[in-house]
C-alpha cells in the first residue's frame, strides 16, 4: 500500500466515524470534533502536496482548487465535506493508476503468450532452444498443435495453420512449400520445416508487442473537463479575494468570498457524473475503465471494426446445403458429410457434425478414415463398402469425380463469399455444403443506428481475412468501407492516419492481432466473451456480453454524461459568480456563504444522479 493510499484510507475512516458518531450522538462532541478535524487536516495535507507540485510547474489544476475548497471548508467548520472532496479527487486518481497498471498487464500477457521454445535442426539433431537465439537461415521444425516461434518460409511439409492471432482470419489457412508463416500462429494439422527469416523483436509477434507498448506510451492523456475551468477559475478567485481584503480590510468579507467561491460543486461536477455513468454502464454490460475514457466517447466520429469474432460470430456455421442428386435430400447430404468428418478435428468437420447432431441425425462411426491434408477426407461406408468423399474440387479430381454443370454453377455463386465442401459417393457427386462465419444477428441494425442516431460519420472494417469474404460481410452489415488482408501493423497505421486527419477514432476488436489497433485508437473497445485476455486488457472499454447493441448505449451514455457535466459546471460557476459579487459587498456573511456553498454541491450531486437512470 502506497503512502497516498494509506492516508486516503485513514482520513476516510476518521471522517466517516466522526460524521456517524456526531449524527447519532454516539460519542462526546469533543471526540467527534477531533475525529472530523483530524480527517479534514489529513485530507488538506494529502491534496495540498499535489497542489504545491502543480503550482511549482505553474499549473492551476484541480488539486489547487481542491486545496482551496478543503481549506475554506475547515475555516467554516465544515469538516466532513472537506473529507469528501479529497476522497473524490484521490479516488479518481487511483482509478487512473489502476487503468494504467492494466495496460502494463496487457503487455506482460503478450510477452507470456509468445512461444517459449523452438525446435532447431543443428548437425542433424533436433535441439530445443529459446526462440530469440535462433539464427536467421536456420531450420525450425514445428509439429501439430505447436505455436510457430519464428517468422520464416516453409521449406518442407504442408499444414493447416490458424493465423487468427496475427491476421484475424476465421478459417485455418493451408500452407505449403515456399509460403511465409508468422510467429505466434498455430499449426493445427501437419508438420512443417521452416527457414527462419526473423526472430525476437523483429518477428511479427515481437512487433505486435512493440506496437502495443509504443501506442500506450504515446497515447495523449485526456484533459479532464473540470481541469480546463480550473486553469482560469483558481487564480481569478485568489485575485478577487485578496482584492476585496485590500479594499475593505474586512477579513470576514474575504472569508465569505472564499467560502462562496469554494469550488466543491465545480470539483464534484465531473466525478459525480462519471461515477454515476460508469455504474449505470456496468449494469448494462459495459465496463469503462476510467472517467477520461467516458468523456472521450462523446467525441467519437469514426468507428473501426474488426471482422472475425466482432462483427461475425467467430465460428463456422452451415449457410446452405445443396443436393445435386434426385435421390438425396439435403439432410441425407448432411448425414453423409457428418459421417466422413466424424473423426476429423478440422473446423469444417466440427461445424458439420454439430449441425447434424442438432438435427437429430444418426452419425455412424466410419471405416478406413483417410485424411488428405489440404483436400478433405475419405471413408468407407459401413453398409455397402463404397467410398464416401468429402472435400474440395482437387480431392474430387483425385478420385475422378466429375463436377457437373449444376455443381459448377453452385461453386461460382458461393465460393466468393463462403467455403464450399463437396460430397461424393464412389465417383458420383451428390451435393455440396456451404460454410461461413455469419454476421451477428444485430450487427447491421446496430451499425446503421450508430450512423443515424449516435453521430458516427463513418464505419470502416479492418481485417486480415481475404477480400471476397470481407466484402461480403461488409455489404451485409452496411459498413462504409472494408480493407482486407491487413497485418496488425497495418491496422494501427490506418487508425493513426485517420487521427492525423482530425477524426476521433474508436476501435472494436477481440483478438491479439487487434491489440495494437486498440491501443492506437482514441478509444479501444474489446469484446468480453469472445475476446482474448490481451485485447480485453489493452482496451479502454469492454462489452461484457459481446452484445454489439451496447455500442449505441455507450455513446448515448457518453454524450449525456458530458451534457450533465456541462450543466453542473455552468450552474456551479453561475452561483459562484453571483455569490462572489454579493459577498464582496458584505451582503452575504460567512455563515450564509457556507449554506449556499453546501446547497450548490448538493444540487450538482442530485443532477449527476440522474445518469443512473439512462437506458
Coordinates of C-alpha atoms in Angstrom, one line a residue:
X1 CA 0.0 0.0 0.0
X2 CA 1.4 3.4 -1.0
X3 CA 1.5 6.4 1.4
X4 CA -1.2 8.2 -0.5
X5 CA -3.5 5.1 -0.3
X6 CA -2.8 4.8 3.4
X7 CA -3.6 8.5 4.0
X8 CA -6.8 8.1 1.9
X9 CA -7.9 5.1 4.0
X10 CA -7.0 6.9 7.3
X11 CA -8.8 10.2 6.7
X12 CA -11.8 8.4 5.1
X13 CA -12.2 6.2 8.2
X14 CA -11.7 9.1 10.6
X15 CA -14.1 11.4 8.7
X16 CA -16.8 8.7 8.3
X17 CA -16.5 7.7 12.0
X18 CA -16.7 11.3 13.1
X19 CA -19.8 12.0 10.9
X20 CA -21.6 8.9 12.1
X21 CA -20.8 9.5 15.8
X22 CA -21.9 13.1 15.5
X23 CA -25.1 12.3 13.7
X24 CA -26.3 9.7 16.1
X25 CA -24.7 11.2 19.3
X26 CA -22.5 8.1 19.9
X27 CA -19.5 9.9 21.4
X28 CA -18.9 13.1 23.3
X29 CA -18.8 16.2 21.0
X30 CA -15.2 16.8 21.7
X31 CA -14.2 13.4 20.4
X32 CA -16.3 13.7 17.3
X33 CA -14.8 17.2 16.7
X34 CA -11.2 15.8 16.8
X35 CA -12.1 12.9 14.6
X36 CA -13.6 15.2 11.9
X37 CA -10.9 17.9 12.3
X38 CA -8.1 15.3 12.0
X39 CA -9.7 13.8 8.9
X40 CA -10.1 17.2 7.2
X41 CA -6.5 18.2 8.2
X42 CA -5.1 14.9 6.7
X43 CA -7.1 15.5 3.6
X44 CA -5.7 19.0 3.3
X45 CA -2.1 17.8 3.7
X46 CA -2.6 15.0 1.1
X47 CA -4.2 17.2 -1.6
X48 CA -2.1 20.2 -0.7
X49 CA 1.1 18.3 -1.6
X50 CA -0.2 17.8 -5.1
X51 CA -1.3 21.4 -5.3
X52 CA 2.2 22.7 -4.4
X53 CA 3.8 20.5 -7.0
X54 CA 1.2 21.8 -9.6
X55 CA 1.9 25.4 -8.6
X56 CA 5.6 24.8 -8.8
X57 CA 5.2 24.0 -12.5
X58 CA 2.7 26.9 -12.9
X59 CA -0.3 24.7 -13.4
X60 CA -3.6 25.6 -11.7
X61 CA -5.0 22.1 -11.6
X62 CA -7.9 20.5 -9.8
X63 CA -5.5 19.9 -6.9
X64 CA -5.2 23.6 -6.3
X65 CA -8.9 24.1 -6.5
X66 CA -9.5 21.2 -4.1
X67 CA -6.9 22.6 -1.6
X68 CA -8.8 25.9 -1.6
X69 CA -12.1 24.1 -1.2
X70 CA -10.8 22.0 1.8
X71 CA -9.2 25.0 3.5
X72 CA -12.4 27.0 3.1
X73 CA -14.5 24.1 4.5
X74 CA -12.2 23.8 7.5
X75 CA -12.3 27.5 8.1
X76 CA -16.1 27.5 8.1
X77 CA -16.3 24.4 10.3
X78 CA -17.5 22.0 7.6
X79 CA -15.1 19.2 8.2
X80 CA -16.8 16.2 6.6
X81 CA -17.3 17.9 3.2
X82 CA -13.6 18.6 3.2
X83 CA -13.0 14.8 3.5
X84 CA -15.5 14.1 0.7
X85 CA -13.7 16.5 -1.7
X86 CA -10.4 14.8 -1.1
X87 CA -11.9 11.3 -1.3
X88 CA -13.4 12.0 -4.7
X89 CA -10.3 13.5 -6.2
X90 CA -7.7 11.0 -4.8
X91 CA -10.1 8.1 -5.6
X92 CA -10.3 9.2 -9.2
X93 CA -6.5 9.4 -9.5
X94 CA -6.2 5.8 -8.1
X95 CA -8.7 4.6 -10.7
X96 CA -6.5 6.1 -13.4
X97 CA -3.4 4.4 -11.9
X98 CA -5.3 1.1 -11.9
X99 CA -6.2 1.5 -15.5
X100 CA -2.5 2.2 -16.4
X101 CA -1.5 -0.9 -14.5
X102 CA -4.0 -3.0 -16.5
X103 CA -2.4 -1.7 -19.7
X104 CA 1.0 -2.8 -18.5
X105 CA -0.5 -6.2 -17.6
X106 CA -1.7 -6.5 -21.2
X107 CA 1.8 -6.1 -22.5
X108 CA 3.1 -8.6 -20.0
X109 CA 0.4 -11.1 -21.2
X110 CA 1.5 -10.6 -24.8
X111 CA 5.0 -11.5 -23.7
X112 CA 3.8 -14.6 -21.9
X113 CA 1.7 -15.7 -24.9
X114 CA 4.6 -15.9 -27.3
X115 CA 6.3 -19.3 -27.9
X116 CA 8.8 -20.2 -25.3
X117 CA 10.9 -22.8 -27.2
X118 CA 11.9 -23.6 -30.7
X119 CA 13.0 -26.9 -32.2
X120 CA 16.1 -26.2 -34.4
X121 CA 17.9 -28.7 -36.6
X122 CA 21.6 -28.4 -35.9
X123 CA 24.1 -31.0 -37.1
X124 CA 21.3 -33.4 -38.0
X125 CA 19.8 -33.2 -34.5
X126 CA 16.6 -31.6 -33.1
X127 CA 17.6 -29.2 -30.3
X128 CA 15.2 -27.2 -28.0
X129 CA 16.3 -23.6 -27.7
X130 CA 14.8 -20.2 -26.9
X131 CA 13.2 -18.6 -30.0
X132 CA 15.3 -15.4 -29.7
X133 CA 18.5 -17.5 -30.0
X134 CA 17.5 -19.0 -33.4
X135 CA 19.8 -17.7 -36.2
X136 CA 18.5 -16.3 -39.5
X137 CA 18.5 -19.1 -42.1
X138 CA 18.3 -21.9 -39.5
X139 CA 15.7 -24.6 -40.0
X140 CA 13.0 -24.9 -37.3
X141 CA 10.6 -27.9 -37.0
X142 CA 7.0 -27.2 -35.9
X143 CA 4.8 -30.1 -35.0
X144 CA 0.9 -30.3 -35.0
X145 CA -0.6 -28.3 -32.2
X146 CA 2.5 -26.2 -31.6
X147 CA 2.9 -22.4 -32.0
X148 CA 5.4 -21.2 -34.6
X149 CA 8.2 -19.5 -32.7
X150 CA 9.8 -17.5 -35.6
X151 CA 8.9 -15.9 -38.9
X152 CA 10.0 -17.9 -41.9
X153 CA 9.4 -19.7 -45.2
X154 CA 8.2 -23.3 -45.4
X155 CA 11.0 -25.5 -46.9
X156 CA 9.3 -28.9 -46.3
X157 CA 5.8 -30.1 -45.4
X158 CA 2.2 -28.9 -45.7
X159 CA 0.0 -27.8 -42.8
X160 CA -3.2 -26.0 -41.8
X161 CA -2.2 -23.0 -39.8
X162 CA -4.5 -21.0 -37.5
X163 CA -3.4 -17.4 -38.2
X164 CA -6.2 -15.7 -36.2
X165 CA -3.7 -14.2 -33.6
X166 CA -2.0 -12.3 -36.4
X167 CA -4.4 -11.8 -39.3
X168 CA -7.8 -12.5 -37.7
X169 CA -8.8 -15.0 -40.4
X170 CA -11.8 -17.1 -39.4
X171 CA -10.5 -20.3 -41.1
X172 CA -7.2 -22.1 -40.8
X173 CA -5.0 -21.5 -43.9
X174 CA -3.3 -24.2 -45.9
X175 CA 0.4 -23.5 -46.1
X176 CA 2.8 -25.4 -48.4
X177 CA 6.4 -25.2 -49.5
X178 CA 7.6 -21.6 -50.3
X179 CA 4.8 -19.8 -48.4
X180 CA 5.6 -17.5 -45.4
X181 CA 4.5 -18.2 -41.9
X182 CA 4.4 -16.0 -38.8
X183 CA 5.5 -16.3 -35.2
X184 CA 2.6 -16.7 -32.8
X185 CA 0.4 -18.7 -35.2
X186 CA -0.5 -22.3 -34.5
X187 CA -0.1 -25.4 -36.6
X188 CA -3.4 -27.3 -36.4
X189 CA -2.7 -30.2 -38.8
X190 CA 0.5 -31.3 -40.4
X191 CA 4.2 -30.7 -39.6
X192 CA 6.5 -28.2 -41.3
X193 CA 10.2 -27.3 -41.6
X194 CA 10.7 -23.5 -41.7
X195 CA 13.7 -21.5 -42.9
X196 CA 14.0 -18.6 -40.4
X197 CA 13.7 -15.1 -41.7
X198 CA 13.0 -13.1 -38.4
X199 CA 13.2 -13.7 -34.7
X200 CA 12.5 -11.9 -31.4
X201 CA 11.5 -8.3 -31.7
X202 CA 11.9 -8.4 -35.4
X203 CA 9.3 -11.2 -35.8
X204 CA 5.7 -10.5 -36.5
X205 CA 4.6 -11.3 -32.9
X206 CA 7.5 -9.3 -31.4
X207 CA 6.4 -6.3 -33.5
X208 CA 2.9 -6.6 -32.1
X209 CA 4.3 -6.4 -28.5
X210 CA 6.4 -3.3 -29.5
X211 CA 3.4 -1.6 -31.2
X212 CA 1.1 -2.0 -28.2
X213 CA 3.8 -0.7 -25.9
X214 CA 4.6 2.3 -28.1
X215 CA 0.9 3.2 -28.6
X216 CA 0.2 3.1 -24.9
X217 CA 3.2 5.3 -24.1
X218 CA 2.4 7.8 -26.9
X219 CA -1.3 8.0 -26.3
X220 CA -2.1 11.6 -25.3
X221 CA -3.7 12.0 -21.9
X222 CA -7.3 13.3 -22.0
X223 CA -7.6 16.6 -20.2
X224 CA -10.4 16.5 -17.6
X225 CA -13.2 18.9 -18.3
X226 CA -13.0 20.4 -14.8
X227 CA -9.3 21.0 -15.2
X228 CA -10.0 23.2 -18.2
X229 CA -12.0 25.5 -16.0
X230 CA -9.6 25.2 -13.0
X231 CA -6.8 26.8 -15.0
X232 CA -8.7 30.1 -15.2
X233 CA -11.0 29.9 -12.2
X234 CA -8.4 29.3 -9.4
X235 CA -6.1 32.3 -10.0
X236 CA -9.2 34.5 -10.6
X237 CA -10.7 33.6 -7.2
X238 CA -7.4 34.2 -5.4
X239 CA -7.1 37.6 -7.0
X240 CA -10.7 38.6 -6.2
X241 CA -10.5 37.5 -2.6
X242 CA -7.2 39.4 -2.0
X243 CA -8.5 42.5 -3.8
X244 CA -11.6 42.5 -1.6
X245 CA -9.5 42.4 1.5
X246 CA -7.1 45.1 0.2
X247 CA -10.0 47.4 -0.5
X248 CA -12.1 46.8 2.6
X249 CA -9.7 45.5 5.2
X250 CA -12.6 43.2 6.2
X251 CA -11.4 39.6 6.9
X252 CA -15.0 38.3 7.1
X253 CA -15.8 39.6 3.6
X254 CA -12.7 37.9 2.2
X255 CA -13.7 34.7 4.1
X256 CA -17.2 34.9 2.7
X257 CA -15.8 35.4 -0.9
X258 CA -13.5 32.3 -0.5
X259 CA -16.3 30.2 1.1
X260 CA -18.9 31.1 -1.5
X261 CA -16.3 30.6 -4.3
X262 CA -15.1 27.4 -2.7
X263 CA -15.2 25.1 -5.7
X264 CA -16.7 22.0 -4.1
X265 CA -19.6 21.9 -6.7
X266 CA -17.2 22.5 -9.5
X267 CA -14.9 19.7 -8.3
X268 CA -17.8 17.3 -7.8
X269 CA -19.4 18.2 -11.2
X270 CA -17.3 15.8 -13.1
X271 CA -16.5 12.8 -10.8
X272 CA -20.1 12.6 -9.6
X273 CA -21.4 12.4 -13.1
X274 CA -18.6 10.0 -14.1
X275 CA -19.2 7.6 -11.2
X276 CA -23.0 7.5 -11.9
X277 CA -22.4 6.8 -15.6
X278 CA -19.8 4.1 -15.1
X279 CA -22.1 2.4 -12.6
X280 CA -25.0 2.6 -14.9
X281 CA -22.9 1.3 -17.9
X282 CA -21.7 -1.6 -15.8
X283 CA -25.3 -2.7 -15.0
X284 CA -25.9 -2.8 -18.8
X285 CA -22.8 -4.9 -19.6
X286 CA -20.4 -2.2 -20.4
X287 CA -17.2 -1.8 -18.4
X288 CA -15.5 1.6 -18.6
X289 CA -12.0 1.8 -17.1
X290 CA -12.0 5.5 -16.2
X291 CA -13.8 8.8 -16.4
X292 CA -11.5 10.3 -19.1
X293 CA -12.4 7.5 -21.4
X294 CA -16.1 8.1 -20.9
X295 CA -15.6 11.8 -21.6
X296 CA -13.8 10.9 -24.9
X297 CA -16.7 8.7 -26.1
X298 CA -18.8 11.8 -26.6
X299 CA -16.4 13.0 -29.4
X300 CA -16.2 9.7 -31.4
X301 CA -17.0 10.3 -35.1
X302 CA -15.3 7.3 -36.7
X303 CA -15.7 3.6 -35.7
X304 CA -13.2 0.9 -36.8
X305 CA -14.5 -2.6 -36.6
X306 CA -12.7 -6.0 -36.7
X307 CA -14.5 -8.7 -38.7
X308 CA -14.0 -12.2 -37.2
X309 CA -15.4 -12.5 -33.7
X310 CA -16.6 -8.9 -33.6
X311 CA -19.0 -8.3 -36.5
X312 CA -19.2 -12.0 -37.1
X313 CA -19.8 -14.7 -34.6
X314 CA -16.3 -16.1 -34.9
X315 CA -17.3 -19.6 -35.6
X316 CA -18.2 -21.6 -38.8
X317 CA -21.8 -22.3 -39.5
X318 CA -23.6 -24.1 -42.3
X319 CA -25.0 -21.4 -44.6
X320 CA -26.5 -23.7 -47.2
X321 CA -26.9 -27.4 -48.2
X322 CA -27.5 -28.3 -51.8
X323 CA -28.3 -31.7 -53.3
X324 CA -27.2 -32.5 -56.9
X325 CA -28.8 -35.9 -57.0
X326 CA -32.6 -36.6 -57.1
X327 CA -32.4 -39.5 -54.6
X328 CA -30.7 -37.5 -51.9
X329 CA -32.3 -34.8 -49.7
X330 CA -30.3 -32.0 -48.0
X331 CA -30.5 -33.9 -44.7
X332 CA -29.0 -37.1 -46.3
X333 CA -26.2 -35.0 -47.8
X334 CA -25.5 -33.6 -44.3
X335 CA -25.6 -37.1 -42.8
X336 CA -23.0 -38.4 -45.3
X337 CA -20.8 -35.4 -44.7
X338 CA -21.0 -35.8 -41.0
X339 CA -20.1 -39.5 -41.2
X340 CA -17.0 -38.7 -43.2
X341 CA -16.0 -35.8 -40.9
X342 CA -16.7 -37.6 -37.6
X343 CA -13.1 -38.4 -36.9
X344 CA -11.7 -35.1 -38.1
X345 CA -10.6 -32.2 -35.9
X346 CA -10.9 -29.6 -38.7
X347 CA -13.2 -26.6 -38.0
X348 CA -15.2 -27.6 -41.1
X349 CA -15.8 -31.0 -39.6
X350 CA -16.9 -29.6 -36.2
X351 CA -19.5 -27.3 -37.9
X352 CA -20.9 -30.1 -40.0
X353 CA -21.1 -32.7 -37.2
X354 CA -22.6 -30.1 -34.8
X355 CA -25.4 -29.2 -37.2
X356 CA -26.1 -32.9 -37.9
X357 CA -26.4 -33.6 -34.2
X358 CA -28.7 -30.7 -33.7
X359 CA -31.0 -32.1 -36.4
X360 CA -31.0 -35.5 -34.7
X361 CA -29.3 -37.3 -37.5
X362 CA -27.5 -40.6 -36.8
X363 CA -23.8 -40.5 -37.4
X364 CA -22.3 -44.0 -37.6
X365 CA -18.5 -44.4 -36.9
X366 CA -16.7 -44.6 -40.2
X367 CA -14.4 -47.3 -41.5
X368 CA -11.0 -46.7 -43.1
X369 CA -10.8 -43.0 -42.3
X370 CA -8.3 -41.4 -44.6
X371 CA -7.2 -37.7 -44.3
X372 CA -5.9 -35.8 -47.2
X373 CA -4.2 -32.6 -45.9
X374 CA -5.4 -29.5 -47.7
X375 CA -8.0 -31.5 -49.6
X376 CA -10.5 -33.3 -47.4
X377 CA -11.3 -36.8 -46.1
X378 CA -12.5 -40.2 -47.4
X379 CA -14.1 -43.1 -45.6
X380 CA -15.6 -46.5 -46.5
X381 CA -19.4 -46.8 -46.0
X382 CA -20.3 -49.4 -43.4
X383 CA -23.4 -50.5 -45.3
X384 CA -22.1 -51.2 -48.8
X385 CA -18.4 -50.7 -48.6
X386 CA -18.3 -47.8 -51.1
X387 CA -16.1 -44.8 -50.6
X388 CA -17.6 -41.5 -49.4
X389 CA -15.5 -38.4 -50.3
X390 CA -15.9 -35.0 -48.7
X391 CA -13.6 -32.2 -49.7
X392 CA -12.7 -29.6 -52.3
X393 CA -12.6 -29.8 -56.1
X394 CA -9.0 -31.0 -56.0
X395 CA -10.0 -34.0 -53.9
X396 CA -12.8 -34.8 -56.3
X397 CA -10.4 -34.7 -59.2
X398 CA -8.1 -37.1 -57.3
X399 CA -10.9 -39.6 -57.1
X400 CA -12.1 -39.0 -60.6
X401 CA -15.4 -37.4 -59.5
X402 CA -16.9 -35.3 -62.3
X403 CA -18.1 -31.8 -61.4
X404 CA -21.5 -31.4 -63.1
X405 CA -22.7 -28.1 -64.6
X406 CA -25.1 -27.6 -61.7
X407 CA -22.3 -28.1 -59.2
X408 CA -20.0 -25.7 -61.1
X409 CA -22.7 -23.0 -61.1
X410 CA -23.1 -23.5 -57.3
X411 CA -19.4 -23.2 -56.8
X412 CA -19.3 -20.0 -58.9
X413 CA -22.2 -18.4 -56.9
X414 CA -21.0 -19.4 -53.4
X415 CA -17.2 -19.7 -53.3
X416 CA -16.6 -15.9 -53.4
X417 CA -18.4 -15.5 -50.0
X418 CA -18.3 -18.9 -48.4
X419 CA -16.3 -22.1 -48.2
X420 CA -17.9 -25.0 -50.2
X421 CA -17.4 -28.6 -49.3
X422 CA -18.4 -31.2 -52.0
X423 CA -19.8 -34.7 -51.1
X424 CA -19.4 -37.7 -53.4
X425 CA -20.1 -41.4 -53.2
X426 CA -17.7 -43.5 -55.4
X427 CA -17.4 -41.3 -58.5
X428 CA -20.8 -39.7 -58.3
X429 CA -21.1 -36.1 -56.9
X430 CA -24.2 -36.0 -54.6
X431 CA -24.2 -32.5 -53.1
X432 CA -22.4 -29.5 -51.5
X433 CA -22.4 -27.8 -48.1
X434 CA -21.6 -24.1 -47.9
X435 CA -19.9 -22.9 -44.6
X436 CA -19.2 -19.4 -43.4
X437 CA -18.7 -17.2 -40.4
X438 CA -22.0 -15.4 -40.2
X439 CA -22.6 -11.8 -39.0
X440 CA -24.0 -11.4 -35.5
X441 CA -27.8 -11.1 -35.7
X442 CA -27.9 -7.4 -34.6
X443 CA -24.8 -6.2 -36.5
X444 CA -26.4 -4.4 -39.4
X445 CA -29.1 -2.8 -37.2
X446 CA -26.6 -1.6 -34.7
X447 CA -24.1 -0.1 -37.2
X448 CA -27.0 1.6 -39.0
X449 CA -28.2 3.0 -35.7
X450 CA -24.8 4.3 -34.8
X451 CA -24.7 6.4 -38.0
X452 CA -28.3 7.6 -37.9
X453 CA -28.7 8.4 -34.2
X454 CA -25.2 8.4 -32.5
X455 CA -23.1 10.8 -34.6
X456 CA -20.8 8.3 -36.2
X457 CA -19.8 9.6 -39.6
X458 CA -18.1 6.5 -41.0
X459 CA -17.6 2.9 -40.1
X460 CA -14.6 1.1 -41.5
X461 CA -13.8 -2.6 -41.3
X462 CA -10.1 -3.6 -41.0
X463 CA -9.3 -7.3 -41.2
X464 CA -6.6 -9.8 -42.1
X465 CA -9.2 -12.0 -43.9
X466 CA -9.4 -12.3 -47.7
X467 CA -11.1 -9.7 -49.9
X468 CA -14.1 -11.8 -51.0
X469 CA -15.2 -12.8 -47.5
X470 CA -14.5 -9.3 -46.2
X471 CA -16.5 -7.5 -48.9
X472 CA -19.4 -9.9 -48.5
X473 CA -19.6 -9.3 -44.7
X474 CA -19.3 -5.5 -45.2
X475 CA -22.2 -5.5 -47.7
X476 CA -24.4 -7.5 -45.4
X477 CA -23.7 -5.1 -42.4
X478 CA -23.9 -1.7 -44.1
X479 CA -20.2 -0.9 -43.5
X480 CA -19.0 2.1 -45.4
X481 CA -15.5 0.8 -46.2
X482 CA -13.7 -2.5 -45.9
X483 CA -10.0 -3.1 -46.1
X484 CA -8.8 -6.8 -46.2
X485 CA -5.6 -8.7 -45.9
X486 CA -4.0 -6.4 -43.3
X487 CA -1.3 -7.2 -40.7
X488 CA -1.6 -5.8 -37.2
X489 CA 0.8 -3.0 -38.0
X490 CA -1.3 -2.1 -41.0
X491 CA -4.4 -1.7 -38.8
X492 CA -2.6 0.5 -36.3
X493 CA -1.2 2.6 -39.2
X494 CA -4.7 3.1 -40.7
X495 CA -6.0 4.4 -37.4
X496 CA -3.1 6.8 -36.9
X497 CA -3.7 8.2 -40.4
X498 CA -7.4 8.8 -39.5
X499 CA -6.4 10.5 -36.3
X500 CA -3.9 12.7 -38.2
X501 CA -6.8 13.7 -40.4
X502 CA -8.7 15.0 -37.4
X503 CA -11.0 12.1 -36.7
X504 CA -11.7 10.8 -33.2
X505 CA -11.5 7.1 -33.6
X506 CA -12.9 4.2 -31.6
X507 CA -11.8 0.6 -32.5
X508 CA -13.7 -2.5 -31.5
X509 CA -12.0 -5.9 -31.7
X510 CA -11.4 -9.2 -30.0
X511 CA -8.0 -10.8 -30.9
X512 CA -4.3 -10.5 -30.2
X513 CA -4.0 -9.1 -33.7
X514 CA -6.3 -6.2 -32.7
X515 CA -4.2 -5.2 -29.7
X516 CA -2.0 -2.6 -31.5
X517 CA -5.0 -1.0 -33.1
X518 CA -7.0 -1.0 -29.8
X519 CA -4.0 0.8 -28.1
X520 CA -3.6 3.2 -31.1
X521 CA -7.2 4.3 -31.2
X522 CA -8.6 7.2 -29.1
X523 CA -10.9 4.6 -27.5
X524 CA -10.3 0.9 -27.6
X525 CA -13.3 -1.4 -27.2
X526 CA -13.0 -5.1 -26.6
X527 CA -15.5 -8.0 -26.9
X528 CA -15.8 -9.5 -23.4
X529 CA -16.8 -13.1 -24.1
X530 CA -15.1 -13.9 -27.4
X531 CA -12.2 -11.5 -26.8
X532 CA -8.7 -12.6 -25.9
X533 CA -7.4 -11.6 -22.5
X534 CA -4.8 -9.4 -24.2
X535 CA -7.4 -7.5 -26.2
X536 CA -9.5 -7.0 -23.1
X537 CA -6.6 -5.7 -21.0
X538 CA -5.5 -3.4 -23.8
X539 CA -8.9 -1.8 -24.4
X540 CA -10.4 1.1 -22.6
X541 CA -13.9 -0.3 -22.6
X542 CA -15.2 -3.9 -22.5
X543 CA -18.5 -5.1 -23.8
X544 CA -19.0 -7.9 -21.3
X545 CA -21.7 -9.9 -23.2
X546 CA -20.3 -9.4 -26.7
X547 CA -23.6 -7.5 -27.4
X548 CA -23.0 -5.0 -30.2
X549 CA -26.2 -3.2 -29.4
X550 CA -24.4 -1.9 -26.3
X551 CA -22.4 0.4 -28.7
X552 CA -25.2 2.9 -29.2
X553 CA -25.9 2.7 -25.4
X554 CA -22.2 3.5 -24.7
X555 CA -22.2 6.6 -27.0
X556 CA -25.5 7.8 -25.6
X557 CA -24.2 7.5 -22.0
X558 CA -21.0 9.3 -23.0
X559 CA -22.9 12.2 -24.7
X560 CA -25.4 12.5 -21.8
X561 CA -22.7 12.4 -19.3
X562 CA -20.9 15.4 -21.0
X563 CA -24.2 17.3 -21.1
X564 CA -24.7 16.7 -17.4
X565 CA -21.1 17.7 -16.6
X566 CA -21.5 21.0 -18.6
X567 CA -24.8 21.7 -16.8
X568 CA -23.1 21.1 -13.4
X569 CA -20.2 23.4 -14.2
X570 CA -22.4 26.1 -15.6
X571 CA -24.7 26.0 -12.5
X572 CA -21.7 25.9 -10.1
X573 CA -19.9 28.9 -11.8
X574 CA -23.1 30.9 -12.0
X575 CA -23.8 30.5 -8.3
X576 CA -20.1 31.3 -7.5
X577 CA -20.1 34.5 -9.6
X578 CA -23.4 35.8 -8.1
X579 CA -22.2 34.8 -4.6
X580 CA -18.8 36.5 -5.0
X581 CA -20.4 39.7 -6.1
X582 CA -22.8 39.8 -3.1
X583 CA -20.1 38.7 -0.6
X584 CA -17.7 41.4 -1.7
X585 CA -20.4 43.9 -0.9
X586 CA -20.9 42.5 2.5
X587 CA -24.4 41.2 1.7
X588 CA -23.6 37.6 2.4
X589 CA -22.0 36.6 5.7
X590 CA -19.5 33.6 6.0
X591 CA -22.3 31.5 7.6
X592 CA -24.7 32.3 4.7
X593 CA -21.9 31.6 2.2
X594 CA -21.4 28.2 3.8
X595 CA -25.1 27.3 3.5
X596 CA -25.2 28.4 -0.2
X597 CA -21.9 26.6 -0.9
X598 CA -23.2 23.3 0.6
X599 CA -26.6 23.6 -1.3
X600 CA -24.7 24.2 -4.5
X601 CA -22.8 21.0 -4.1
X602 CA -25.9 19.0 -3.2
X603 CA -27.8 20.3 -6.4
X604 CA -24.8 19.2 -8.5
X605 CA -24.8 15.8 -6.9
X606 CA -28.6 15.4 -7.4
X607 CA -28.3 16.4 -11.1
X608 CA -25.5 13.8 -11.6
X609 CA -27.5 11.0 -10.1
X610 CA -30.0 11.3 -13.0
X611 CA -27.3 9.5 -15.0
X612 CA -28.1 6.3 -13.1
X613 CA -31.4 6.1 -14.9
X614 CA -30.2 6.3 -18.5
X615 CA -31.4 3.4 -20.7

